[in-house]
């Protein structure tokens, strides 16, 4: 990203935050691969971001494959990212010399480098049907490798392959991870939390929106490519090229963009289906993620809000001991003050 494009982007972020009434901004350096840049370059961008958004409280986070991590990056992550880095992990798709096992081993060696320098790595996985078919294996892998928390993102329908889980498979995956965590809690064992289960508990217990339930991402998210092209969803940006304005066009062009206004309408009105109106979880779910189709009357029969999982959580927390365990899960996951707009980037220490 050129200096001029960066300046235009920061001005756009400033104006959007002011108009939408936000005092805090989460900045996520994504890719591509942010750690392919030198530490000096990362500091340069960070300095410009902090100066350009000085009126706001900001949180900087890097999302990386982790593979390029080296000692030179450590100080930047410690000082600018609060010793935390998010990293995508692929249990089946990515390979090293044709071997997924070698890739995972290399990834874990980078995790150990980070840990040796006091940096927490937050794994981010997008479950395929390979993972949803064996949630216990996924859960136990994270536990065995020293993680107490991981993030789940939904495998969306943009460019989807044959290994994309349907809504029911994803919902069953969440139910299984919930049960595994609660079983460990009940037995007094260490457990592994994740963002999606934590958000579902927060919704059922406290009516809090979060993650794929009840957010305002189409109003509040801003995704910027290096050339200044814009979107409100990182999953859609490569499929909607040429129909959005650029950062250089300014705040009015962005806010009045027909495609942005249409996606806000989709999220707030059109995605809310008839079955949502009588749902007990509507107050916090709204209708789930707007780019996930409901499959109530087709396919698996599961909605975009994963209602069968929410019912499963509700049945468990409907007892005093279940509520106690669920509250302990939230506390351990750091989601007492869950922010629905940062997709798990917020770390409450």
JSON list of N, CA and C in Angstrom, two decimals, residues 127-195:
[
{"chain": "A", "resi": 127, "resn": "UNK", "atom": "N", "xyz": [-13.20, -24.86, 9.62]},
{"chain": "A", "resi": 127, "resn": "UNK", "atom": "CA", "xyz": [-13.41, -26.30, 9.53]},
{"chain": "A", "resi": 127, "resn": "UNK", "atom": "C", "xyz": [-14.02, -26.74, 8.20]},
{"chain": "A", "resi": 128, "resn": "UNK", "atom": "N", "xyz": [-13.41, -27.75, 7.62]},
{"chain": "A", "resi": 128, "resn": "UNK", "atom": "CA", "xyz": [-13.96, -28.43, 6.45]},
{"chain": "A", "resi": 128, "resn": "UNK", "atom": "C", "xyz": [-14.72, -29.65, 6.94]},
{"chain": "A", "resi": 129, "resn": "UNK", "atom": "N", "xyz": [-15.27, -30.40, 6.01]},
{"chain": "A", "resi": 129, "resn": "UNK", "atom": "CA", "xyz": [-15.98, -31.62, 6.41]},
{"chain": "A", "resi": 129, "resn": "UNK", "atom": "C", "xyz": [-15.02, -32.62, 7.05]},
{"chain": "A", "resi": 130, "resn": "UNK", "atom": "N", "xyz": [-13.74, -32.52, 6.75]},
{"chain": "A", "resi": 130, "resn": "UNK", "atom": "CA", "xyz": [-12.77, -33.41, 7.42]},
{"chain": "A", "resi": 130, "resn": "UNK", "atom": "C", "xyz": [-12.74, -33.15, 8.92]},
{"chain": "A", "resi": 131, "resn": "UNK", "atom": "N", "xyz": [-12.79, -31.86, 9.31]},
{"chain": "A", "resi": 131, "resn": "UNK", "atom": "CA", "xyz": [-12.75, -31.52, 10.73]},
{"chain": "A", "resi": 131, "resn": "UNK", "atom": "C", "xyz": [-14.11, -31.70, 11.40]},
{"chain": "A", "resi": 132, "resn": "UNK", "atom": "N", "xyz": [-15.20, -31.31, 10.71]},
{"chain": "A", "resi": 132, "resn": "UNK", "atom": "CA", "xyz": [-16.51, -31.45, 11.35]},
{"chain": "A", "resi": 132, "resn": "UNK", "atom": "C", "xyz": [-16.88, -32.91, 11.57]},
{"chain": "A", "resi": 133, "resn": "UNK", "atom": "N", "xyz": [-16.25, -33.80, 10.82]},
{"chain": "A", "resi": 133, "resn": "UNK", "atom": "CA", "xyz": [-16.51, -35.23, 11.00]},
{"chain": "A", "resi": 133, "resn": "UNK", "atom": "C", "xyz": [-15.84, -35.79, 12.24]},
{"chain": "A", "resi": 134, "resn": "UNK", "atom": "N", "xyz": [-14.85, -35.08, 12.80]},
{"chain": "A", "resi": 134, "resn": "UNK", "atom": "CA", "xyz": [-14.12, -35.60, 13.96]},
{"chain": "A", "resi": 134, "resn": "UNK", "atom": "C", "xyz": [-13.76, -34.46, 14.91]},
{"chain": "A", "resi": 135, "resn": "UNK", "atom": "N", "xyz": [-14.77, -33.86, 15.57]},
{"chain": "A", "resi": 135, "resn": "UNK", "atom": "CA", "xyz": [-14.49, -32.73, 16.46]},
{"chain": "A", "resi": 135, "resn": "UNK", "atom": "C", "xyz": [-13.61, -33.10, 17.64]},
{"chain": "A", "resi": 136, "resn": "UNK", "atom": "N", "xyz": [-13.70, -34.34, 18.11]},
{"chain": "A", "resi": 136, "resn": "UNK", "atom": "CA", "xyz": [-12.86, -34.76, 19.24]},
{"chain": "A", "resi": 136, "resn": "UNK", "atom": "C", "xyz": [-11.38, -34.69, 18.88]},
{"chain": "A", "resi": 137, "resn": "UNK", "atom": "N", "xyz": [-11.05, -35.10, 17.67]},
{"chain": "A", "resi": 137, "resn": "UNK", "atom": "CA", "xyz": [-9.66, -35.05, 17.22]},
{"chain": "A", "resi": 137, "resn": "UNK", "atom": "C", "xyz": [-9.15, -33.62, 17.20]},
{"chain": "A", "resi": 138, "resn": "UNK", "atom": "N", "xyz": [-9.98, -32.70, 16.71]},
{"chain": "A", "resi": 138, "resn": "UNK", "atom": "CA", "xyz": [-9.60, -31.28, 16.66]},
{"chain": "A", "resi": 138, "resn": "UNK", "atom": "C", "xyz": [-9.38, -30.75, 18.07]},
{"chain": "A", "resi": 139, "resn": "UNK", "atom": "N", "xyz": [-10.36, -31.00, 18.94]},
{"chain": "A", "resi": 139, "resn": "UNK", "atom": "CA", "xyz": [-10.30, -30.51, 20.32]},
{"chain": "A", "resi": 139, "resn": "UNK", "atom": "C", "xyz": [-9.08, -31.05, 21.04]},
{"chain": "A", "resi": 140, "resn": "UNK", "atom": "N", "xyz": [-8.84, -32.33, 20.94]},
{"chain": "A", "resi": 140, "resn": "UNK", "atom": "CA", "xyz": [-7.72, -32.95, 21.65]},
{"chain": "A", "resi": 140, "resn": "UNK", "atom": "C", "xyz": [-6.38, -32.51, 21.08]},
{"chain": "A", "resi": 141, "resn": "UNK", "atom": "N", "xyz": [-6.34, -32.20, 19.78]},
{"chain": "A", "resi": 141, "resn": "UNK", "atom": "CA", "xyz": [-5.08, -31.71, 19.20]},
{"chain": "A", "resi": 141, "resn": "UNK", "atom": "C", "xyz": [-4.71, -30.38, 19.83]},
{"chain": "A", "resi": 142, "resn": "UNK", "atom": "N", "xyz": [-5.65, -29.47, 19.92]},
{"chain": "A", "resi": 142, "resn": "UNK", "atom": "CA", "xyz": [-5.35, -28.17, 20.53]},
{"chain": "A", "resi": 142, "resn": "UNK", "atom": "C", "xyz": [-4.93, -28.34, 21.98]},
{"chain": "A", "resi": 143, "resn": "UNK", "atom": "N", "xyz": [-5.61, -29.21, 22.70]},
{"chain": "A", "resi": 143, "resn": "UNK", "atom": "CA", "xyz": [-5.26, -29.42, 24.11]},
{"chain": "A", "resi": 143, "resn": "UNK", "atom": "C", "xyz": [-3.85, -30.01, 24.23]},
{"chain": "A", "resi": 144, "resn": "UNK", "atom": "N", "xyz": [-3.54, -31.01, 23.42]},
{"chain": "A", "resi": 144, "resn": "UNK", "atom": "CA", "xyz": [-2.24, -31.67, 23.49]},
{"chain": "A", "resi": 144, "resn": "UNK", "atom": "C", "xyz": [-1.10, -30.74, 23.12]},
{"chain": "A", "resi": 145, "resn": "UNK", "atom": "N", "xyz": [-1.40, -29.71, 22.34]},
{"chain": "A", "resi": 145, "resn": "UNK", "atom": "CA", "xyz": [-0.34, -28.80, 21.89]},
{"chain": "A", "resi": 145, "resn": "UNK", "atom": "C", "xyz": [-0.31, -27.48, 22.66]},
{"chain": "A", "resi": 146, "resn": "UNK", "atom": "N", "xyz": [-0.94, -27.48, 23.83]},
{"chain": "A", "resi": 146, "resn": "UNK", "atom": "CA", "xyz": [-0.78, -26.36, 24.75]},
{"chain": "A", "resi": 146, "resn": "UNK", "atom": "C", "xyz": [-1.65, -25.16, 24.49]},
{"chain": "A", "resi": 147, "resn": "UNK", "atom": "N", "xyz": [-2.73, -25.31, 23.73]},
{"chain": "A", "resi": 147, "resn": "UNK", "atom": "CA", "xyz": [-3.64, -24.19, 23.48]},
{"chain": "A", "resi": 147, "resn": "UNK", "atom": "C", "xyz": [-4.83, -24.28, 24.42]},
{"chain": "A", "resi": 148, "resn": "UNK", "atom": "N", "xyz": [-5.24, -23.15, 24.97]},
{"chain": "A", "resi": 148, "resn": "UNK", "atom": "CA", "xyz": [-6.45, -23.14, 25.78]},
{"chain": "A", "resi": 148, "resn": "UNK", "atom": "C", "xyz": [-7.59, -22.41, 25.07]},
{"chain": "A", "resi": 149, "resn": "UNK", "atom": "N", "xyz": [-7.33, -21.97, 23.83]},
{"chain": "A", "resi": 149, "resn": "UNK", "atom": "CA", "xyz": [-8.33, -21.19, 23.11]},
{"chain": "A", "resi": 149, "resn": "UNK", "atom": "C", "xyz": [-8.01, -21.24, 21.61]},
{"chain": "A", "resi": 150, "resn": "UNK", "atom": "N", "xyz": [-9.03, -21.32, 20.79]},
{"chain": "A", "resi": 150, "resn": "UNK", "atom": "CA", "xyz": [-8.84, -21.18, 19.34]},
{"chain": "A", "resi": 150, "resn": "UNK", "atom": "C", "xyz": [-10.08, -20.54, 18.73]},
{"chain": "A", "resi": 151, "resn": "UNK", "atom": "N", "xyz": [-9.90, -19.99, 17.55]},
{"chain": "A", "resi": 151, "resn": "UNK", "atom": "CA", "xyz": [-10.99, -19.32, 16.84]},
{"chain": "A", "resi": 151, "resn": "UNK", "atom": "C", "xyz": [-11.50, -20.19, 15.70]},
{"chain": "A", "resi": 152, "resn": "UNK", "atom": "N", "xyz": [-12.79, -20.15, 15.50]},
{"chain": "A", "resi": 152, "resn": "UNK", "atom": "CA", "xyz": [-13.43, -20.83, 14.38]},
{"chain": "A", "resi": 152, "resn": "UNK", "atom": "C", "xyz": [-14.04, -19.79, 13.47]},
{"chain": "A", "resi": 153, "resn": "UNK", "atom": "N", "xyz": [-13.75, -19.87, 12.18]},
{"chain": "A", "resi": 153, "resn": "UNK", "atom": "CA", "xyz": [-14.43, -19.07, 11.18]},
{"chain": "A", "resi": 153, "resn": "UNK", "atom": "C", "xyz": [-15.22, -20.01, 10.28]},
{"chain": "A", "resi": 154, "resn": "UNK", "atom": "N", "xyz": [-16.32, -19.52, 9.72]},
{"chain": "A", "resi": 154, "resn": "UNK", "atom": "CA", "xyz": [-17.19, -20.34, 8.89]},
{"chain": "A", "resi": 154, "resn": "UNK", "atom": "C", "xyz": [-16.64, -20.43, 7.48]},
{"chain": "A", "resi": 155, "resn": "UNK", "atom": "N", "xyz": [-16.62, -21.63, 6.95]},
{"chain": "A", "resi": 155, "resn": "UNK", "atom": "CA", "xyz": [-16.26, -21.87, 5.54]},
{"chain": "A", "resi": 155, "resn": "UNK", "atom": "C", "xyz": [-17.45, -21.36, 4.72]},
{"chain": "A", "resi": 156, "resn": "UNK", "atom": "N", "xyz": [-17.28, -20.19, 4.09]},
{"chain": "A", "resi": 156, "resn": "UNK", "atom": "CA", "xyz": [-18.42, -19.57, 3.41]},
{"chain": "A", "resi": 156, "resn": "UNK", "atom": "C", "xyz": [-18.58, -20.09, 1.99]},
{"chain": "A", "resi": 157, "resn": "UNK", "atom": "N", "xyz": [-19.66, -19.66, 1.35]},
{"chain": "A", "resi": 157, "resn": "UNK", "atom": "CA", "xyz": [-20.02, -20.17, 0.03]},
{"chain": "A", "resi": 157, "resn": "UNK", "atom": "C", "xyz": [-19.32, -19.50, -1.12]},
{"chain": "A", "resi": 158, "resn": "UNK", "atom": "N", "xyz": [-18.46, -18.51, -0.86]},
{"chain": "A", "resi": 158, "resn": "UNK", "atom": "CA", "xyz": [-17.76, -17.83, -1.95]},
{"chain": "A", "resi": 158, "resn": "UNK", "atom": "C", "xyz": [-16.57, -18.69, -2.39]},
{"chain": "A", "resi": 159, "resn": "UNK", "atom": "N", "xyz": [-16.65, -19.23, -3.57]},
{"chain": "A", "resi": 159, "resn": "UNK", "atom": "CA", "xyz": [-15.60, -20.10, -4.07]},
{"chain": "A", "resi": 159, "resn": "UNK", "atom": "C", "xyz": [-15.53, -21.42, -3.34]},
{"chain": "A", "resi": 160, "resn": "UNK", "atom": "N", "xyz": [-16.64, -21.84, -2.76]},
{"chain": "A", "resi": 160, "resn": "UNK", "atom": "CA", "xyz": [-16.65, -23.02, -1.91]},
{"chain": "A", "resi": 160, "resn": "UNK", "atom": "C", "xyz": [-16.36, -24.29, -2.71]},
{"chain": "A", "resi": 161, "resn": "UNK", "atom": "N", "xyz": [-15.71, -25.23, -2.04]},
{"chain": "A", "resi": 161, "resn": "UNK", "atom": "CA", "xyz": [-15.42, -26.51, -2.64]},
{"chain": "A", "resi": 161, "resn": "UNK", "atom": "C", "xyz": [-16.32, -27.60, -2.06]},
{"chain": "A", "resi": 162, "resn": "UNK", "atom": "N", "xyz": [-16.05, -28.83, -2.48]},
{"chain": "A", "resi": 162, "resn": "UNK", "atom": "CA", "xyz": [-16.89, -29.94, -2.05]},
{"chain": "A", "resi": 162, "resn": "UNK", "atom": "C", "xyz": [-16.73, -30.26, -0.57]},
{"chain": "A", "resi": 163, "resn": "UNK", "atom": "N", "xyz": [-15.67, -29.73, 0.06]},
{"chain": "A", "resi": 163, "resn": "UNK", "atom": "CA", "xyz": [-15.44, -30.04, 1.47]},
{"chain": "A", "resi": 163, "resn": "UNK", "atom": "C", "xyz": [-16.03, -28.97, 2.40]},
{"chain": "A", "resi": 164, "resn": "UNK", "atom": "N", "xyz": [-16.92, -28.13, 1.88]},
{"chain": "A", "resi": 164, "resn": "UNK", "atom": "CA", "xyz": [-17.57, -27.14, 2.72]},
{"chain": "A", "resi": 164, "resn": "UNK", "atom": "C", "xyz": [-18.70, -27.80, 3.50]},
{"chain": "A", "resi": 165, "resn": "UNK", "atom": "N", "xyz": [-18.69, -27.70, 4.84]},
{"chain": "A", "resi": 165, "resn": "UNK", "atom": "CA", "xyz": [-19.78, -28.28, 5.62]},
{"chain": "A", "resi": 165, "resn": "UNK", "atom": "C", "xyz": [-21.08, -27.51, 5.38]},
{"chain": "A", "resi": 166, "resn": "UNK", "atom": "N", "xyz": [-22.20, -28.21, 5.42]},
{"chain": "A", "resi": 166, "resn": "UNK", "atom": "CA", "xyz": [-23.47, -27.49, 5.40]},
{"chain": "A", "resi": 166, "resn": "UNK", "atom": "C", "xyz": [-23.76, -26.97, 6.81]},
{"chain": "A", "resi": 167, "resn": "UNK", "atom": "N", "xyz": [-24.84, -26.24, 6.96]},
{"chain": "A", "resi": 167, "resn": "UNK", "atom": "CA", "xyz": [-25.14, -25.62, 8.25]},
{"chain": "A", "resi": 167, "resn": "UNK", "atom": "C", "xyz": [-25.29, -26.64, 9.37]},
{"chain": "A", "resi": 168, "resn": "UNK", "atom": "N", "xyz": [-25.91, -27.76, 9.06]},
{"chain": "A", "resi": 168, "resn": "UNK", "atom": "CA", "xyz": [-26.13, -28.79, 10.10]},
{"chain": "A", "resi": 168, "resn": "UNK", "atom": "C", "xyz": [-24.81, -29.39, 10.54]},
{"chain": "A", "resi": 169, "resn": "UNK", "atom": "N", "xyz": [-23.92, -29.66, 9.61]},
{"chain": "A", "resi": 169, "resn": "UNK", "atom": "CA", "xyz": [-22.61, -30.20, 9.98]},
{"chain": "A", "resi": 169, "resn": "UNK", "atom": "C", "xyz": [-21.83, -29.21, 10.84]},
{"chain": "A", "resi": 170, "resn": "UNK", "atom": "N", "xyz": [-21.90, -27.93, 10.48]},
{"chain": "A", "resi": 170, "resn": "UNK", "atom": "CA", "xyz": [-21.20, -26.92, 11.28]},
{"chain": "A", "resi": 170, "resn": "UNK", "atom": "C", "xyz": [-21.84, -26.80, 12.67]},
{"chain": "A", "resi": 171, "resn": "UNK", "atom": "N", "xyz": [-23.15, -26.85, 12.73]},
{"chain": "A", "resi": 171, "resn": "UNK", "atom": "CA", "xyz": [-23.85, -26.77, 14.01]},
{"chain": "A", "resi": 171, "resn": "UNK", "atom": "C", "xyz": [-23.51, -27.96, 14.90]},
{"chain": "A", "resi": 172, "resn": "UNK", "atom": "N", "xyz": [-23.48, -29.15, 14.31]},
{"chain": "A", "resi": 172, "resn": "UNK", "atom": "CA", "xyz": [-23.13, -30.34, 15.09]},
{"chain": "A", "resi": 172, "resn": "UNK", "atom": "C", "xyz": [-21.68, -30.27, 15.59]},
{"chain": "A", "resi": 173, "resn": "UNK", "atom": "N", "xyz": [-20.81, -29.69, 14.79]},
{"chain": "A", "resi": 173, "resn": "UNK", "atom": "CA", "xyz": [-19.42, -29.48, 15.19]},
{"chain": "A", "resi": 173, "resn": "UNK", "atom": "C", "xyz": [-19.35, -28.58, 16.43]},
{"chain": "A", "resi": 174, "resn": "UNK", "atom": "N", "xyz": [-20.11, -27.49, 16.42]},
{"chain": "A", "resi": 174, "resn": "UNK", "atom": "CA", "xyz": [-20.14, -26.60, 17.58]},
{"chain": "A", "resi": 174, "resn": "UNK", "atom": "C", "xyz": [-20.72, -27.30, 18.80]},
{"chain": "A", "resi": 175, "resn": "UNK", "atom": "N", "xyz": [-21.77, -28.08, 18.60]},
{"chain": "A", "resi": 175, "resn": "UNK", "atom": "CA", "xyz": [-22.36, -28.82, 19.73]},
{"chain": "A", "resi": 175, "resn": "UNK", "atom": "C", "xyz": [-21.34, -29.76, 20.36]},
{"chain": "A", "resi": 176, "resn": "UNK", "atom": "N", "xyz": [-20.60, -30.46, 19.52]},
{"chain": "A", "resi": 176, "resn": "UNK", "atom": "CA", "xyz": [-19.61, -31.41, 20.03]},
{"chain": "A", "resi": 176, "resn": "UNK", "atom": "C", "xyz": [-18.51, -30.69, 20.79]},
{"chain": "A", "resi": 177, "resn": "UNK", "atom": "N", "xyz": [-18.04, -29.55, 20.27]},
{"chain": "A", "resi": 177, "resn": "UNK", "atom": "CA", "xyz": [-17.00, -28.79, 20.98]},
{"chain": "A", "resi": 177, "resn": "UNK", "atom": "C", "xyz": [-17.52, -28.25, 22.30]},
{"chain": "A", "resi": 178, "resn": "UNK", "atom": "N", "xyz": [-18.78, -27.84, 22.32]},
{"chain": "A", "resi": 178, "resn": "UNK", "atom": "CA", "xyz": [-19.42, -27.40, 23.57]},
{"chain": "A", "resi": 178, "resn": "UNK", "atom": "C", "xyz": [-19.42, -28.54, 24.58]},
{"chain": "A", "resi": 179, "resn": "UNK", "atom": "N", "xyz": [-19.85, -29.72, 24.15]},
{"chain": "A", "resi": 179, "resn": "UNK", "atom": "CA", "xyz": [-19.92, -30.87, 25.06]},
{"chain": "A", "resi": 179, "resn": "UNK", "atom": "C", "xyz": [-18.54, -31.27, 25.58]},
{"chain": "A", "resi": 180, "resn": "UNK", "atom": "N", "xyz": [-17.55, -31.24, 24.72]},
{"chain": "A", "resi": 180, "resn": "UNK", "atom": "CA", "xyz": [-16.19, -31.60, 25.14]},
{"chain": "A", "resi": 180, "resn": "UNK", "atom": "C", "xyz": [-15.67, -30.62, 26.19]},
{"chain": "A", "resi": 181, "resn": "UNK", "atom": "N", "xyz": [-15.91, -29.34, 25.98]},
{"chain": "A", "resi": 181, "resn": "UNK", "atom": "CA", "xyz": [-15.49, -28.34, 26.95]},
{"chain": "A", "resi": 181, "resn": "UNK", "atom": "C", "xyz": [-16.21, -28.49, 28.27]},
{"chain": "A", "resi": 182, "resn": "UNK", "atom": "N", "xyz": [-17.52, -28.71, 28.22]},
{"chain": "A", "resi": 182, "resn": "UNK", "atom": "CA", "xyz": [-18.29, -28.86, 29.45]},
{"chain": "A", "resi": 182, "resn": "UNK", "atom": "C", "xyz": [-17.90, -30.13, 30.21]},
{"chain": "A", "resi": 183, "resn": "UNK", "atom": "N", "xyz": [-17.59, -31.20, 29.49]},
{"chain": "A", "resi": 183, "resn": "UNK", "atom": "CA", "xyz": [-17.16, -32.44, 30.15]},
{"chain": "A", "resi": 183, "resn": "UNK", "atom": "C", "xyz": [-15.86, -32.22, 30.91]},
{"chain": "A", "resi": 184, "resn": "UNK", "atom": "N", "xyz": [-14.92, -31.50, 30.30]},
{"chain": "A", "resi": 184, "resn": "UNK", "atom": "CA", "xyz": [-13.66, -31.21, 30.98]},
{"chain": "A", "resi": 184, "resn": "UNK", "atom": "C", "xyz": [-13.90, -30.31, 32.19]},
{"chain": "A", "resi": 185, "resn": "UNK", "atom": "N", "xyz": [-14.76, -29.31, 32.04]},
{"chain": "A", "resi": 185, "resn": "UNK", "atom": "CA", "xyz": [-15.07, -28.42, 33.16]},
{"chain": "A", "resi": 185, "resn": "UNK", "atom": "C", "xyz": [-15.69, -29.20, 34.31]},
{"chain": "A", "resi": 186, "resn": "UNK", "atom": "N", "xyz": [-16.64, -30.06, 34.00]},
{"chain": "A", "resi": 186, "resn": "UNK", "atom": "CA", "xyz": [-17.32, -30.83, 35.04]},
{"chain": "A", "resi": 186, "resn": "UNK", "atom": "C", "xyz": [-16.37, -31.76, 35.78]},
{"chain": "A", "resi": 187, "resn": "UNK", "atom": "N", "xyz": [-15.34, -32.24, 35.07]},
{"chain": "A", "resi": 187, "resn": "UNK", "atom": "CA", "xyz": [-14.37, -33.15, 35.68]},
{"chain": "A", "resi": 187, "resn": "UNK", "atom": "C", "xyz": [-13.21, -32.41, 36.33]},
{"chain": "A", "resi": 188, "resn": "UNK", "atom": "N", "xyz": [-13.20, -31.09, 36.23]},
{"chain": "A", "resi": 188, "resn": "UNK", "atom": "CA", "xyz": [-12.10, -30.31, 36.81]},
{"chain": "A", "resi": 188, "resn": "UNK", "atom": "C", "xyz": [-10.82, -30.39, 36.02]},
{"chain": "A", "resi": 189, "resn": "UNK", "atom": "N", "xyz": [-10.93, -30.71, 34.73]},
{"chain": "A", "resi": 189, "resn": "UNK", "atom": "CA", "xyz": [-9.74, -30.80, 33.88]},
{"chain": "A", "resi": 189, "resn": "UNK", "atom": "C", "xyz": [-9.54, -29.50, 33.10]},
{"chain": "A", "resi": 190, "resn": "UNK", "atom": "N", "xyz": [-8.32, -29.25, 32.62]},
{"chain": "A", "resi": 190, "resn": "UNK", "atom": "CA", "xyz": [-8.11, -28.12, 31.71]},
{"chain": "A", "resi": 190, "resn": "UNK", "atom": "C", "xyz": [-8.96, -28.32, 30.45]},
{"chain": "A", "resi": 191, "resn": "UNK", "atom": "N", "xyz": [-9.48, -27.23, 29.92]},
{"chain": "A", "resi": 191, "resn": "UNK", "atom": "CA", "xyz": [-10.30, -27.35, 28.72]},
{"chain": "A", "resi": 191, "resn": "UNK", "atom": "C", "xyz": [-9.88, -26.32, 27.68]},
{"chain": "A", "resi": 192, "resn": "UNK", "atom": "N", "xyz": [-10.35, -26.53, 26.46]},
{"chain": "A", "resi": 192, "resn": "UNK", "atom": "CA", "xyz": [-10.02, -25.64, 25.36]},
{"chain": "A", "resi": 192, "resn": "UNK", "atom": "C", "xyz": [-11.29, -24.91, 24.93]},
{"chain": "A", "resi": 193, "resn": "UNK", "atom": "N", "xyz": [-11.27, -23.58, 25.03]},
{"chain": "A", "resi": 193, "resn": "UNK", "atom": "CA", "xyz": [-12.41, -22.77, 24.63]},
{"chain": "A", "resi": 193, "resn": "UNK", "atom": "C", "xyz": [-12.26, -22.33, 23.17]},
{"chain": "A", "resi": 194, "resn": "UNK", "atom": "N", "xyz": [-13.35, -21.90, 22.59]},
{"chain": "A", "resi": 194, "resn": "UNK", "atom": "CA", "xyz": [-13.27, -21.28, 21.26]},
{"chain": "A", "resi": 194, "resn": "UNK", "atom": "C", "xyz": [-14.29, -20.16, 21.15]},
{"chain": "A", "resi": 195, "resn": "UNK", "atom": "N", "xyz": [-14.05, -19.27, 20.19]},
{"chain": "A", "resi": 195, "resn": "UNK", "atom": "CA", "xyz": [-14.86, -18.06, 20.07]},
{"chain": "A", "resi": 195, "resn": "UNK", "atom": "C", "xyz": [-16.32, -18.32, 19.77]}
]
